[in-house]
Each structure stands twice: as C-alpha cells, then as structure tokens.
C-alpha cells in the first residue's frame, strides 16, 4: 500500500505529465475561455490527477451546455468536446424560458440571449416535459409547427414567426413579425395546411 501511494504521488506530481494543451471543440455561443473556466482546467495541471468525470459534471452544470465529452491524451493533452443547446423558441409562462429543439426548457431567458426567437404562449407548466415523460399534446403541436417552418422553402419561414399561441379549443395561431398578420392553423395536419397555404 505504501509503495502504491508513493508511486501515485510521484506520477501525479511529475512534471512529465503536466498539461500543456487543452483543446476545446464544439462551442459557438460560448467562448473557449468560458468553457475552460467552467471546467476549472488550466495548463500546468497534472494530466493524471484530473478527474475527467468531475470535469464533465462541471461542464454540464452550465445552462448552455447540453452534452460534454472529456478525454486525456498522454503525456500532455486534454480534449474537451461540448454540444450547445440549440434554441427553438422562448416560452412565456409569466417568466420567460428558452426552449431547445427537443422541446425541453434549459434556462431562463435573459436580455443577452437571442432576441428574435418565436415566443410561445398559451403553454402551461403542466405541458412541459421533464425529460422522462412524453410530450403534451400542446407542446407536440407547437414543436411540429416550428419544425415545419424551419424546413427549406417553407411558406411561413421560421425567422418570420413572432408568436406561436396555443389554445386548447382553437389550436395553433401564428403571428408574423413584419405585418403582424395572424394565421390560424388549428390542430394537426400542419404539413397539409402549409401546402395549401
């Protein structure tokens, strides 16, 4: 045991295993400095003493990071690859939250966040998915409309949608940015309705 402890101490304090390079990939909204600060890594850290699982958990604690992979390359490199959340819309529940393309809320909306996103109204807290339950009828229809609008050549381009309102009786109603025109889509068969339009 003593030999093992002495060997571990020697290896984790050896200058040979000092980190010289930390490569960060997959970021666009965040900066490399932000990712490294969140990971709490810096050049000079002992490569073998770094707890990769702990670094990954720190990264996932950042609201913009959806997935993270951390690996080491002996003798001197740590690789970090992240995947950021892709914004789909802002959900207004009295307080505003950002919705990703999977239909999950991942952070509260702030003024510095993307401003020209469709605002989803009419949704309640009970319509939100926590990741383990199925999507509600309301959220399924909202995401279907946004997905169709994102398709190339859509008659109602995604970037032109100002508001997506859900009404349990009347279904989906869109408001367009430029002329504030309202388009009533109702419930279901949205691809057919887009085609007719």
Short mmCIF file of C-alpha atoms in Angstrom, two decimals:
data_model
loop_
_atom_site.label_atom_id
_atom_site.label_comp_id
_atom_site.label_asym_id
_atom_site.label_seq_id
_atom_site.Cartn_x
_atom_site.Cartn_y
_atom_site.Cartn_z
CA UNK A 1 0.00 0.00 0.00
CA UNK A 2 2.82 2.36 0.89
CA UNK A 3 4.57 1.65 -2.42
CA UNK A 4 1.33 2.21 -4.30
CA UNK A 5 0.71 5.54 -2.54
CA UNK A 6 4.29 6.64 -3.15
CA UNK A 7 4.03 5.68 -6.83
CA UNK A 8 0.70 7.52 -7.23
CA UNK A 9 2.10 10.64 -5.57
CA UNK A 10 5.18 10.53 -7.81
CA UNK A 11 3.15 10.16 -11.00
CA UNK A 12 0.54 12.81 -10.17
CA UNK A 13 3.22 15.33 -9.22
CA UNK A 14 5.59 14.60 -12.07
CA UNK A 15 6.41 17.47 -14.42
CA UNK A 16 6.38 14.97 -17.28
CA UNK A 17 2.57 14.74 -17.03
CA UNK A 18 1.89 18.48 -16.80
CA UNK A 19 -0.90 19.55 -19.16
CA UNK A 20 0.47 21.67 -21.99
CA UNK A 21 -2.50 21.62 -24.36
CA UNK A 22 -6.26 21.79 -23.70
CA UNK A 23 -8.23 21.51 -26.91
CA UNK A 24 -11.85 22.71 -26.87
CA UNK A 25 -14.25 21.96 -29.72
CA UNK A 26 -17.98 22.24 -30.37
CA UNK A 27 -18.56 25.73 -28.98
CA UNK A 28 -20.16 28.61 -30.89
CA UNK A 29 -22.17 30.76 -28.48
CA UNK A 30 -19.76 30.22 -25.61
CA UNK A 31 -16.09 31.20 -25.77
CA UNK A 32 -13.17 28.85 -25.19
CA UNK A 33 -12.31 30.86 -22.08
CA UNK A 34 -15.84 30.33 -20.69
CA UNK A 35 -15.63 26.58 -21.29
CA UNK A 36 -12.22 26.31 -19.61
CA UNK A 37 -13.41 28.42 -16.67
CA UNK A 38 -16.47 26.19 -16.26
CA UNK A 39 -14.28 23.07 -16.46
CA UNK A 40 -11.83 24.60 -13.94
CA UNK A 41 -8.87 23.44 -16.01
CA UNK A 42 -5.69 25.26 -16.91
CA UNK A 43 -2.33 24.41 -18.49
CA UNK A 44 0.05 23.08 -15.87
CA UNK A 45 -2.49 20.78 -14.19
CA UNK A 46 -1.23 17.23 -13.80
CA UNK A 47 -2.84 15.20 -16.57
CA UNK A 48 -3.27 12.05 -14.48
CA UNK A 49 -4.61 13.88 -11.43
CA UNK A 50 -7.52 15.43 -13.39
CA UNK A 51 -10.86 13.76 -12.58
CA UNK A 52 -12.49 13.57 -16.02
CA UNK A 53 -15.95 12.70 -14.68
CA UNK A 54 -15.88 15.69 -12.33
CA UNK A 55 -14.81 17.99 -15.18
CA UNK A 56 -17.70 16.67 -17.31
CA UNK A 57 -20.19 17.31 -14.48
CA UNK A 58 -18.92 20.87 -14.12
CA UNK A 59 -19.41 21.45 -17.84
CA UNK A 60 -22.94 20.04 -17.82
CA UNK A 61 -23.81 22.41 -14.97
CA UNK A 62 -23.54 25.32 -17.44
CA UNK A 63 -27.03 26.14 -18.82
CA UNK A 64 -25.86 26.35 -22.45
CA UNK A 65 -24.02 23.01 -22.49
CA UNK A 66 -26.24 20.08 -23.49
CA UNK A 67 -23.54 17.39 -23.71
CA UNK A 68 -19.83 17.13 -22.96
CA UNK A 69 -17.00 14.65 -23.51
CA UNK A 70 -13.63 14.93 -21.78
CA UNK A 71 -10.59 12.75 -22.51
CA UNK A 72 -6.85 12.78 -21.92
CA UNK A 73 -4.02 12.05 -24.32
CA UNK A 74 -0.83 11.11 -22.50
CA UNK A 75 1.54 12.78 -21.89
CA UNK A 76 0.28 16.37 -22.16
CA UNK A 77 -3.17 16.94 -23.74
CA UNK A 78 -6.78 17.14 -22.53
CA UNK A 79 -9.59 17.14 -25.11
CA UNK A 80 -12.95 18.76 -24.37
CA UNK A 81 -15.84 18.47 -26.81
CA UNK A 82 -19.15 20.14 -25.99
CA UNK A 83 -22.55 20.35 -27.63
CA UNK A 84 -24.52 23.51 -27.00
CA UNK A 85 -28.30 23.73 -26.73
CA UNK A 86 -29.91 24.90 -29.97
CA UNK A 87 -32.64 27.47 -29.25
CA UNK A 88 -36.04 26.84 -30.80
CA UNK A 89 -38.21 29.45 -29.07
CA UNK A 90 -38.92 31.46 -25.95
CA UNK A 91 -41.70 30.07 -23.77
CA UNK A 92 -43.70 32.69 -21.86
CA UNK A 93 -45.10 31.26 -18.64
CA UNK A 94 -45.28 34.58 -16.84
CA UNK A 95 -41.50 34.19 -16.71
CA UNK A 96 -39.65 33.56 -19.97
CA UNK A 97 -37.55 30.46 -20.64
CA UNK A 98 -35.52 29.18 -23.59
CA UNK A 99 -36.76 26.04 -25.31
CA UNK A 100 -34.39 23.73 -27.22
CA UNK A 101 -35.18 21.71 -30.34
CA UNK A 102 -36.13 18.68 -28.26
CA UNK A 103 -38.85 20.66 -26.54
CA UNK A 104 -37.01 20.96 -23.22
CA UNK A 105 -36.54 24.16 -21.25
CA UNK A 106 -32.85 24.60 -20.49
CA UNK A 107 -32.53 28.09 -18.98
CA UNK A 108 -34.37 31.25 -18.05
CA UNK A 109 -34.39 33.88 -20.77
CA UNK A 110 -32.05 36.86 -20.27
CA UNK A 111 -31.77 40.08 -22.33
CA UNK A 112 -28.36 38.96 -23.69
CA UNK A 113 -29.90 35.78 -25.13
CA UNK A 114 -31.08 35.59 -28.79
CA UNK A 115 -33.83 38.19 -29.13
CA UNK A 116 -35.55 37.36 -32.43
CA UNK A 117 -36.98 33.99 -31.49
CA UNK A 118 -40.64 32.99 -31.72
CA UNK A 119 -42.44 33.43 -28.41
CA UNK A 120 -44.67 30.52 -27.39
CA UNK A 121 -47.74 31.47 -25.36
CA UNK A 122 -50.73 29.53 -24.05
CA UNK A 123 -48.50 26.74 -22.71
CA UNK A 124 -48.77 25.88 -19.02
CA UNK A 125 -46.24 24.33 -16.63
CA UNK A 126 -48.08 21.01 -16.92
CA UNK A 127 -47.33 20.97 -20.68
CA UNK A 128 -43.57 20.91 -20.09
CA UNK A 129 -41.57 17.71 -20.29
CA UNK A 130 -39.02 16.92 -17.60
CA UNK A 131 -37.15 14.60 -19.94
CA UNK A 132 -38.63 11.30 -18.82
CA UNK A 133 -42.29 11.82 -19.64
CA UNK A 134 -43.95 12.09 -23.03
CA UNK A 135 -44.58 15.49 -24.60
CA UNK A 136 -48.01 17.01 -24.03
CA UNK A 137 -50.43 17.47 -26.93
CA UNK A 138 -49.88 21.23 -26.82
CA UNK A 139 -46.09 21.03 -26.90
CA UNK A 140 -46.14 18.40 -29.65
CA UNK A 141 -48.20 20.69 -31.91
CA UNK A 142 -46.06 23.73 -31.14
CA UNK A 143 -42.84 21.85 -31.98
CA UNK A 144 -44.36 20.38 -35.16
CA UNK A 145 -45.22 23.86 -36.45
CA UNK A 146 -41.77 25.23 -35.61
CA UNK A 147 -40.07 22.22 -37.22
CA UNK A 148 -42.08 22.60 -40.45
CA UNK A 149 -41.34 26.33 -40.53
CA UNK A 150 -37.60 25.61 -40.26
CA UNK A 151 -37.67 23.44 -43.39
CA UNK A 152 -36.08 24.92 -46.51
CA UNK A 153 -38.63 26.71 -48.69
CA UNK A 154 -41.33 26.82 -46.01
CA UNK A 155 -44.23 29.12 -46.92
CA UNK A 156 -44.06 30.52 -43.37
CA UNK A 157 -40.32 30.87 -42.68
CA UNK A 158 -39.27 30.23 -39.10
CA UNK A 159 -37.48 33.58 -38.80
CA UNK A 160 -40.71 35.40 -39.72
CA UNK A 161 -42.72 33.93 -36.83
CA UNK A 162 -43.17 36.35 -33.97
CA UNK A 163 -45.53 34.32 -31.79
CA UNK A 164 -46.93 30.80 -31.59
CA UNK A 165 -50.05 30.75 -29.46
CA UNK A 166 -51.67 27.53 -28.27
CA UNK A 167 -55.36 27.44 -27.44
CA UNK A 168 -56.86 24.13 -26.22
CA UNK A 169 -60.05 24.80 -28.21
CA UNK A 170 -58.76 26.59 -31.33
CA UNK A 171 -55.29 25.06 -31.67
CA UNK A 172 -52.26 26.93 -33.07
CA UNK A 173 -52.28 30.57 -34.07
CA UNK A 174 -49.19 32.24 -35.57
CA UNK A 175 -48.34 35.93 -35.59
CA UNK A 176 -45.86 37.12 -38.23
CA UNK A 177 -43.18 39.76 -37.49
CA UNK A 178 -43.41 42.15 -40.45
CA UNK A 179 -47.12 42.80 -40.84
CA UNK A 180 -48.35 41.24 -37.57
CA UNK A 181 -50.70 39.09 -39.64
CA UNK A 182 -52.38 36.21 -37.79
CA UNK A 183 -52.52 32.73 -39.31
CA UNK A 184 -54.87 30.21 -37.68
CA UNK A 185 -53.61 26.66 -38.18
CA UNK A 186 -55.90 24.79 -35.79
CA UNK A 187 -54.87 21.33 -34.64
CA UNK A 188 -52.85 18.73 -36.57
CA UNK A 189 -52.15 18.08 -40.29
CA UNK A 190 -49.84 21.08 -40.35
CA UNK A 191 -47.82 19.92 -43.35
CA UNK A 192 -51.04 19.68 -45.40
CA UNK A 193 -52.13 23.13 -44.23
CA UNK A 194 -48.73 24.64 -45.09
CA UNK A 195 -49.01 23.04 -48.52
CA UNK A 196 -52.47 24.53 -49.07
CA UNK A 197 -51.25 27.95 -47.96
#
